[in-house]
Short mmCIF file of C-alpha atoms in Angstrom, two decimals:
data_model
loop_
_atom_site.label_atom_id
_atom_site.label_comp_id
_atom_site.label_asym_id
_atom_site.label_seq_id
_atom_site.Cartn_x
_atom_site.Cartn_y
_atom_site.Cartn_z
CA MET A 858 0.00 0.00 0.00
CA LYS A 859 2.84 2.38 0.91
CA LYS A 860 4.58 1.68 -2.41
CA ILE A 861 1.40 2.50 -4.33
CA LYS A 862 1.04 5.80 -2.46
CA ASN A 863 4.65 6.73 -3.20
CA LEU A 864 4.16 6.00 -6.91
CA LEU A 865 0.96 8.03 -6.89
CA LEU A 866 2.76 10.92 -5.20
CA LEU A 867 5.52 10.82 -7.81
CA PHE A 868 2.90 10.92 -10.57
CA VAL A 869 1.24 13.96 -8.98
CA ILE A 870 4.56 15.82 -8.75
CA ILE A 871 5.42 15.11 -12.40
CA VAL A 872 1.99 16.22 -13.63
CA SER A 873 2.19 19.41 -11.53
CA ALA A 874 5.66 20.34 -12.78
CA THR A 875 4.66 19.63 -16.38
CA SER A 876 1.57 21.80 -16.01
CA LEU A 877 3.56 24.74 -14.63
CA SER A 878 6.18 24.42 -17.38
CA ALA A 879 3.52 24.28 -20.10
CA GLN A 880 1.88 27.44 -18.75
CA ALA A 881 5.17 29.34 -18.91
CA GLN A 882 5.83 28.11 -22.45
CA ASN A 883 2.46 29.49 -23.60
CA ILE A 884 3.18 33.07 -22.46
CA SER A 885 4.83 35.29 -25.08
CA VAL A 886 5.19 38.95 -26.04
CA LYS A 887 5.23 40.21 -29.64
CA GLY A 888 5.80 43.61 -31.17
CA THR A 889 7.36 45.73 -33.91
CA VAL A 890 9.88 48.56 -33.80
CA ALA A 891 10.11 51.12 -36.61
CA GLU A 892 11.08 54.69 -37.34
CA GLN A 893 8.85 57.30 -38.88
CA ALA A 894 7.09 56.34 -42.13
CA ASN A 895 6.88 52.77 -40.73
CA LYS A 896 10.41 51.93 -41.86
CA PRO A 897 11.66 49.00 -39.71
CA VAL A 898 14.72 49.27 -37.47
CA PRO A 899 16.43 45.89 -37.94
CA GLY A 900 18.96 44.85 -35.30
CA ALA A 901 17.55 47.16 -32.63
CA SER A 902 18.36 46.02 -29.08
CA ILE A 903 15.16 45.11 -27.22
CA SER A 904 15.42 44.50 -23.46
CA LEU A 905 12.58 43.04 -21.38
CA PHE A 906 12.45 44.25 -17.74
CA ARG A 907 10.29 43.37 -14.75
CA VAL A 908 8.36 46.36 -13.46
CA ARG A 909 8.69 45.68 -9.73
CA ASP A 910 12.51 45.73 -9.61
CA SER A 911 13.69 46.66 -13.15
CA PHE A 912 15.35 43.24 -13.41
CA LEU A 913 16.58 42.41 -16.93
CA VAL A 914 14.79 39.21 -17.99
CA LYS A 915 15.85 38.84 -21.62
CA ILE A 916 17.53 40.67 -24.50
CA GLN A 917 16.44 40.25 -28.10
CA ALA A 918 17.27 41.81 -31.48
CA ALA A 919 14.66 42.95 -34.00
CA ASP A 920 14.67 41.03 -37.28
CA GLU A 921 14.83 42.58 -40.76
CA ARG A 922 11.14 43.53 -40.55
CA GLY A 923 11.56 45.11 -37.11
CA ASP A 924 9.60 42.30 -35.45
CA PHE A 925 10.52 40.69 -32.12
CA THR A 926 9.13 37.93 -29.87
CA PHE A 927 9.83 36.95 -26.28
CA THR A 928 8.68 33.43 -25.39
CA ALA A 929 8.27 31.42 -22.16
CA ILE A 930 7.72 34.53 -20.03
CA PRO A 931 6.56 34.03 -16.41
CA ASP A 932 3.42 35.75 -15.16
CA GLY A 933 4.03 39.36 -14.19
CA ASP A 934 4.22 43.01 -15.19
CA TYR A 935 6.92 44.14 -17.64
CA PHE A 936 8.19 46.99 -19.76
CA ILE A 937 10.55 47.00 -22.76
CA ALA A 938 13.49 49.33 -23.53
CA PHE A 939 14.54 49.92 -27.15
CA SER A 940 17.93 51.18 -28.35
CA ALA A 941 19.71 51.37 -31.70
CA THR A 942 22.70 53.23 -33.11
CA GLY A 943 21.65 56.65 -34.39
CA PHE A 944 18.28 56.58 -32.58
CA ALA A 945 17.07 57.97 -29.26
CA ASP A 946 16.29 55.34 -26.63
CA VAL A 947 12.62 54.70 -25.92
CA SER A 948 10.63 52.55 -23.48
CA SER A 949 7.19 50.99 -23.75
CA PRO A 950 4.39 51.46 -21.21
CA ALA A 951 4.07 48.73 -18.58
CA PHE A 952 2.02 45.67 -19.56
CA SER A 953 0.94 42.39 -17.97
CA CYS A 954 1.58 38.80 -19.04
CA SER A 955 -0.42 35.80 -17.87
CA ALA A 956 -1.21 32.25 -18.88
CA ALA A 957 -4.87 33.22 -19.36
CA LYS A 958 -3.89 35.93 -21.86
CA GLY A 959 -1.32 33.78 -23.66
CA VAL A 960 0.17 36.03 -26.35
CA THR A 961 0.54 39.75 -25.59
CA THR A 962 0.83 41.91 -28.72
CA LEU A 963 2.17 45.41 -28.15
CA GLU A 964 1.43 48.55 -30.13
CA PRO A 965 4.15 49.39 -32.72
CA VAL A 966 7.03 51.36 -31.19
CA ILE A 967 8.38 54.37 -33.10
CA MET A 968 12.03 55.37 -32.64
CA LYS A 969 13.29 58.85 -33.57
CA ARG A 970 16.61 59.45 -35.25
CA LEU A 971 19.13 61.61 -33.44
CA GLU A 972 19.74 65.00 -35.03
CA ARG A 973 23.21 65.51 -36.43
CA GLN A 974 25.05 68.67 -35.37
CA LEU A 975 27.93 69.72 -37.63
CA ALA A 976 28.67 73.09 -36.03
CA GLY A 977 31.35 71.68 -33.74
CA VAL A 978 33.36 68.56 -33.07
CA THR A 979 32.91 66.61 -29.86
CA VAL A 980 35.20 63.76 -28.82
CA VAL A 981 33.30 60.97 -27.13
CA GLN A 982 34.19 57.47 -26.03
CA LYS A 983 33.12 54.87 -28.56
CA VAL A 984 30.81 52.31 -26.96
CA LYS A 985 29.68 49.22 -28.78
CA PRO A 986 25.93 48.57 -29.00
CA VAL A 987 24.55 45.98 -26.60
CA ILE A 988 23.62 43.72 -29.54
CA GLU A 989 25.45 43.47 -32.87
CA VAL A 990 23.85 41.53 -35.73
CA LYS A 991 26.52 40.18 -38.08
CA THR A 992 26.26 37.96 -41.14
CA ASP A 993 27.20 34.77 -39.30
CA ARG A 994 26.45 35.53 -35.66
CA LEU A 995 24.70 37.69 -33.09
CA VAL A 996 26.96 39.32 -30.50
CA LEU A 997 25.89 40.38 -27.00
CA ASN A 998 28.46 42.94 -25.83
CA VAL A 999 28.44 42.33 -22.10
CA ALA A 1000 30.83 45.20 -21.35
CA SER A 1001 28.31 47.65 -22.89
CA SER A 1002 25.42 46.61 -20.62
CA ILE A 1003 25.14 47.79 -17.02
CA ASN A 1004 22.65 44.95 -16.45
CA ALA A 1005 25.48 42.41 -16.81
CA THR A 1006 27.08 43.36 -13.51
CA GLY A 1007 26.80 41.10 -10.51
CA THR A 1008 26.07 37.92 -12.45
CA ASN A 1009 27.93 34.91 -13.78
CA ALA A 1010 28.15 33.39 -17.25
CA LEU A 1011 25.16 31.08 -16.75
CA GLU A 1012 22.89 33.97 -15.72
CA LEU A 1013 24.08 35.98 -18.73
CA LEU A 1014 23.14 33.09 -21.01
CA ARG A 1015 19.60 33.14 -19.57
CA LYS A 1016 19.28 36.73 -20.81
CA SER A 1017 20.99 36.21 -24.17
CA PRO A 1018 19.01 36.30 -27.45
CA GLY A 1019 17.71 32.93 -28.58
CA VAL A 1020 19.22 31.08 -25.59
CA GLN A 1021 17.05 29.04 -23.22
CA VAL A 1022 18.20 27.67 -19.85
CA ASP A 1023 15.62 25.42 -18.16
CA ASN A 1024 15.14 24.68 -14.44
CA GLU A 1025 17.74 21.91 -14.66
CA ASN A 1026 20.27 24.30 -16.26
CA ARG A 1027 20.12 22.56 -19.64
CA ILE A 1028 21.10 25.01 -22.39
CA SER A 1029 19.38 25.16 -25.78
CA LEU A 1030 19.51 27.59 -28.68
CA ASN A 1031 16.33 28.56 -30.52
CA ASN A 1032 14.59 25.64 -28.77
CA LYS A 1033 17.16 23.15 -30.12
CA SER A 1034 19.31 21.01 -27.85
CA GLY A 1035 22.88 20.04 -28.64
CA VAL A 1036 24.44 23.51 -28.40
CA ILE A 1037 28.24 23.57 -27.94
CA ILE A 1038 29.84 26.04 -25.53
CA TYR A 1039 33.14 27.60 -26.61
CA ILE A 1040 35.40 29.76 -24.44
CA ASP A 1041 37.66 32.17 -26.32
CA GLY A 1042 37.10 30.29 -29.57
CA ARG A 1043 37.97 26.88 -28.12
CA PRO A 1044 35.46 24.12 -27.27
CA SER A 1045 34.94 23.64 -23.53
CA ASN A 1046 34.35 19.88 -24.00
CA LEU A 1047 32.02 19.97 -21.00
CA GLU A 1048 28.38 19.16 -20.46
CA GLY A 1049 25.87 18.64 -17.68
CA SER A 1050 26.83 19.60 -14.12
CA ASP A 1051 30.50 20.08 -15.10
CA LEU A 1052 29.54 22.78 -17.61
CA VAL A 1053 27.20 24.45 -15.10
CA SER A 1054 30.01 24.55 -12.52
CA VAL A 1055 32.36 26.29 -14.95
CA LEU A 1056 29.75 28.84 -16.08
CA THR A 1057 28.63 29.73 -12.54
CA SER A 1058 32.24 30.27 -11.46
CA MET A 1059 32.91 32.63 -14.40
CA ALA A 1060 32.21 36.21 -13.28
CA SER A 1061 30.46 38.49 -15.77
CA SER A 1062 33.05 41.19 -15.06
CA ASN A 1063 35.61 39.02 -16.89
CA ILE A 1064 33.41 38.52 -19.98
CA GLU A 1065 33.68 40.86 -22.96
CA ALA A 1066 31.00 39.37 -25.23
CA ILE A 1067 28.82 36.35 -25.92
CA GLU A 1068 28.67 35.26 -29.56
CA ILE A 1069 25.62 33.26 -30.65
CA ILE A 1070 26.42 31.35 -33.84
CA THR A 1071 23.53 29.39 -35.36
CA ASN A 1072 25.38 28.46 -38.58
CA PRO A 1073 29.02 27.77 -37.64
CA SER A 1074 31.67 28.09 -40.34
CA SER A 1075 34.47 25.59 -40.97
CA LYS A 1076 36.54 27.47 -38.39
CA PHE A 1077 34.64 25.58 -35.68
CA GLN A 1078 34.78 21.83 -35.35
CA ALA A 1079 31.66 19.87 -36.30
CA GLY A 1080 29.24 18.66 -33.67
CA GLY A 1081 25.82 19.42 -32.28
CA ASN A 1082 22.76 20.49 -34.23
CA ALA A 1083 21.79 23.74 -32.50
CA GLY A 1084 24.87 25.88 -33.04
CA ILE A 1085 27.67 27.36 -30.96
CA ILE A 1086 27.82 29.84 -28.10
CA ASN A 1087 31.28 31.40 -27.81
CA ILE A 1088 32.06 33.21 -24.54
CA ARG A 1089 34.77 35.78 -25.24
CA LEU A 1090 36.75 36.85 -22.17
CA LYS A 1091 38.30 40.27 -21.70
CA LYS A 1092 41.88 40.90 -22.80
CA ASN A 1093 43.88 43.98 -21.95
CA LYS A 1094 46.19 45.31 -24.67
CA ALA A 1095 47.67 48.19 -22.65
CA TYR A 1096 51.39 48.02 -21.91
CA GLY A 1097 52.61 47.66 -18.33
CA PHE A 1098 50.87 46.22 -15.29
CA ASN A 1099 47.20 46.68 -14.55
CA GLY A 1100 44.53 44.87 -12.59
CA THR A 1101 40.92 44.96 -11.46
CA PHE A 1102 38.86 43.89 -8.48
CA ASN A 1103 35.07 43.50 -8.40
CA ALA A 1104 32.70 42.52 -5.60
CA THR A 1105 28.91 42.25 -5.51
CA GLY A 1106 26.51 41.42 -2.70
CA ILE A 1107 22.77 40.75 -2.81
CA TYR A 1108 20.11 39.52 -0.40
CA CYS A 1109 17.19 37.36 -1.50
CA PHE A 1110 16.02 34.85 1.15
CA SER A 1111 19.69 34.65 2.17
CA PRO A 1112 22.89 36.70 1.60
CA LYS A 1113 24.92 36.03 -1.54
CA PHE A 1114 28.09 37.57 -2.85
CA ASP A 1115 30.73 37.14 -5.51
CA ALA A 1116 34.16 38.65 -6.00
CA SER A 1117 36.75 38.50 -8.75
CA THR A 1118 40.20 39.89 -9.43
CA SER A 1119 42.36 39.97 -12.54
CA PHE A 1120 45.81 41.17 -13.54
CA ASN A 1121 47.66 41.77 -16.79
CA TYR A 1122 51.30 42.55 -17.56
CA ARG A 1123 52.15 43.31 -21.18
CA THR A 1124 55.35 44.17 -23.04
CA LYS A 1125 56.23 44.17 -26.72
CA LYS A 1126 57.44 40.56 -26.45
CA TYR A 1127 54.95 38.85 -24.14
CA ASN A 1128 51.71 39.23 -22.19
CA ALA A 1129 51.10 37.54 -18.82
CA PHE A 1130 47.58 37.45 -17.42
CA GLY A 1131 45.37 35.75 -14.86
CA ASN A 1132 42.14 36.02 -12.92
CA TYR A 1133 40.35 34.43 -9.98
CA GLY A 1134 36.68 34.49 -9.05
CA TYR A 1135 34.68 33.24 -6.08
CA SER A 1136 30.91 33.09 -5.56
CA HIS A 1137 29.05 32.11 -2.39
CA GLY A 1138 25.33 31.75 -1.80
CA ASP A 1139 22.31 29.60 -0.97
CA TRP A 1140 19.56 29.46 -3.60
CA GLU A 1141 16.15 28.55 -2.20
CA THR A 1142 13.12 27.18 -4.06
CA ILE A 1143 9.74 26.72 -2.38
CA THR A 1144 6.98 24.77 -4.14
CA GLN A 1145 3.42 23.98 -3.14
CA PHE A 1146 1.17 21.40 -4.85
CA TYR A 1147 -2.49 20.70 -4.08
CA ARG A 1148 -4.27 17.92 -5.97
CA GLU A 1149 -7.55 16.04 -5.67
CA GLN A 1150 -8.22 12.55 -7.03
CA LYS A 1151 -11.66 10.98 -7.26
CA GLU A 1152 -12.07 7.31 -6.27
CA GLY A 1153 -15.75 6.47 -6.45
CA ALA A 1154 -17.48 8.17 -3.55
CA PHE A 1155 -14.16 9.19 -2.01
CA THR A 1156 -11.81 12.05 -2.84
CA ASN A 1157 -8.12 11.74 -2.10
CA VAL A 1158 -6.38 15.07 -1.40
CA PHE A 1159 -2.60 15.47 -1.74
CA ASP A 1160 -1.26 18.63 -0.07
CA GLN A 1161 2.49 18.86 -0.63
CA GLY A 1162 5.03 21.50 0.35
CA ALA A 1163 8.70 21.29 -0.57
CA ARG A 1164 11.75 23.42 0.14
CA SER A 1165 15.00 23.02 -1.81
CA VAL A 1166 18.29 24.75 -1.03
CA ARG A 1167 21.16 24.70 -3.52
CA THR A 1168 24.43 25.81 -1.95
CA GLU A 1169 27.05 27.26 -4.27
CA ARG A 1170 30.71 27.66 -3.35
CA ASN A 1171 32.48 28.24 -6.65
CA HIS A 1172 36.16 28.95 -7.28
CA GLY A 1173 37.32 29.74 -10.83
CA TYR A 1174 40.82 30.59 -12.02
CA LYS A 1175 42.81 31.25 -15.19
CA ALA A 1176 46.48 32.04 -15.80
CA GLY A 1177 48.55 32.18 -18.95
CA ILE A 1178 51.23 33.86 -21.00
CA ASP A 1179 51.41 34.74 -24.71
CA PHE A 1180 54.70 35.21 -26.55
CA PHE A 1181 54.62 37.46 -29.64
CA LEU A 1182 56.93 35.76 -32.13
CA SER A 1183 56.09 38.39 -34.76
CA LYS A 1184 53.23 40.74 -35.66
CA LYS A 1185 51.41 37.76 -37.16
CA SER A 1186 52.41 34.84 -34.91
CA THR A 1187 51.66 34.21 -31.23
CA ILE A 1188 52.31 31.14 -29.10
CA GLY A 1189 50.69 30.81 -25.69
CA ILE A 1190 50.25 28.65 -22.62
CA LEU A 1191 46.97 28.67 -20.70
CA VAL A 1192 45.83 26.98 -17.48
CA ASN A 1193 42.26 27.31 -16.24
CA GLY A 1194 39.88 25.43 -14.03
CA ASN A 1195 37.32 25.58 -11.28
CA LEU A 1196 36.28 24.00 -8.01
CA ASN A 1197 32.57 23.67 -7.21
CA LEU A 1198 31.50 22.78 -3.66
CA GLY A 1199 28.24 22.74 -1.77
CA PRO A 1200 25.35 20.37 -1.11
CA ASN A 1201 21.82 20.32 -2.53
CA PHE A 1202 19.15 19.71 0.11
CA THR A 1203 15.43 19.06 -0.42
CA ARG A 1204 12.73 18.42 2.20
CA SER A 1205 9.08 17.78 1.33
CA THR A 1206 5.97 17.02 3.38
CA THR A 1207 2.83 15.57 1.80
CA SER A 1208 -0.39 15.25 3.76
CA ILE A 1209 -2.87 12.74 2.30
CA PHE A 1210 -6.55 13.25 3.19
CA ARG A 1211 -9.73 11.27 2.52
CA ASN A 1212 -13.29 12.61 2.85
CA PRO A 1213 -14.32 14.22 5.10
CA LEU A 1214 -10.79 15.71 5.05
CA VAL A 1215 -9.35 13.38 7.67
CA ILE A 1216 -5.61 12.83 7.46
CA ASP A 1217 -4.91 9.32 6.25
CA SER A 1218 -1.13 9.55 6.25
CA VAL A 1219 1.81 11.95 5.97
CA LEU A 1220 4.80 11.37 3.71
CA LEU A 1221 8.11 12.93 4.71
CA ALA A 1222 11.04 12.96 2.27
CA GLU A 1223 14.54 14.40 2.55
CA ASN A 1224 17.34 14.31 0.04
CA MET A 1225 20.93 15.49 0.59
CA GLN A 1226 23.33 15.49 -2.34
CA LYS A 1227 26.95 16.36 -1.64
CA ARG A 1228 28.88 17.84 -4.52
CA GLN A 1229 32.55 18.43 -5.18
CA VAL A 1230 33.58 19.02 -8.79
CA LYS A 1231 37.17 19.75 -9.76
CA ARG A 1232 38.30 20.66 -13.26
CA ALA A 1233 41.62 21.75 -14.71
CA ASN A 1234 42.56 22.42 -18.33
CA TYR A 1235 46.05 22.90 -19.78
CA ASN A 1236 46.36 24.43 -23.22
CA LEU A 1237 49.26 25.12 -25.58
CA ASN A 1238 48.15 27.22 -28.56
CA TYR A 1239 49.52 28.92 -31.65
CA ASP A 1240 47.78 31.68 -33.63
CA TYR A 1241 48.69 33.05 -37.04
CA HIS A 1242 46.96 36.11 -38.54
CA ASP A 1243 47.70 36.93 -42.19
CA SER A 1244 47.38 40.33 -43.87
CA ALA A 1245 43.89 39.45 -45.19
CA GLY A 1246 42.51 39.06 -41.66
CA ARG A 1247 42.34 35.27 -41.75
CA THR A 1248 43.30 33.27 -38.67
CA LEU A 1249 44.90 29.84 -38.32
#
């Protein structure tokens, strides 16, 4: 009898989780961005924010017709910010998304071109747009977005155009599985929990850009059917010694913080570099399921509450040196790795009732998973750049 109840409880949990996931998948936001005379603004950066805390949920780029779509949006109130080179930034009014509404279609957004002033010359710092649409890839310039601070590589991927990261941290691209993660143009050769450990230990402050490549060229090795995501780390080309230190703290159910430091020493003959990052925090998930099951004249009620805590203690490091053999040739040595520690703990209580709402039994379940993942990678590389811009 107990085994049957446990199987029934498992079935209820699966059905509940599937139902919640399906509801989220059905919520989407559509719209169009154009300039005056209804001329589309292709490649415009479109950022979806939550109203209550201005949290960046997702970034998208308008297609050649100026259209955009955000899918799998949780219930809530949002607004959208639009930006494009040569245009004034604009934001939409707040709007609501819900499973009952399904698809939310916004009114067309009109962007105004910036007026050009030729009377004087002003020197300004050149900043790359948040999103660049190129012939073979879409580039998210992390360094150009203030919303990238205080996060790691995995959280940045959640916000990246066309990238989906589910509740089990499985990464897909345009709803296709099999995506390959590259770091600085080299395959990471990682998947599953090992890949998640590396991405969570990689501070966003050390990331320059994320390249989303749906049709990889012959430059990248074959494999996968979804495409390639290349995480490009920052490199300092200034001569001499320089370094950085970043620290971020947040509080949500429990305190969390991350810190990272990097250094760089460059001469005309070589460049030595390194960085280290550490993140610490407990991530809590609370779920509640209530289900009724008819059995003739009786009604079984399953009232379940669960609390899961994922503890993250991530260390990530990288060190290397590049020797400039000539203006076209570079040989380098690179060592990088990470250490991921911390348990995952889940406790659930399920009260089972029968009419007239008398407790029949109570199921208690606890699960503790200890985790210690170590990874180290040693790389010897050679790069050759010819006068035509090609790279070997």
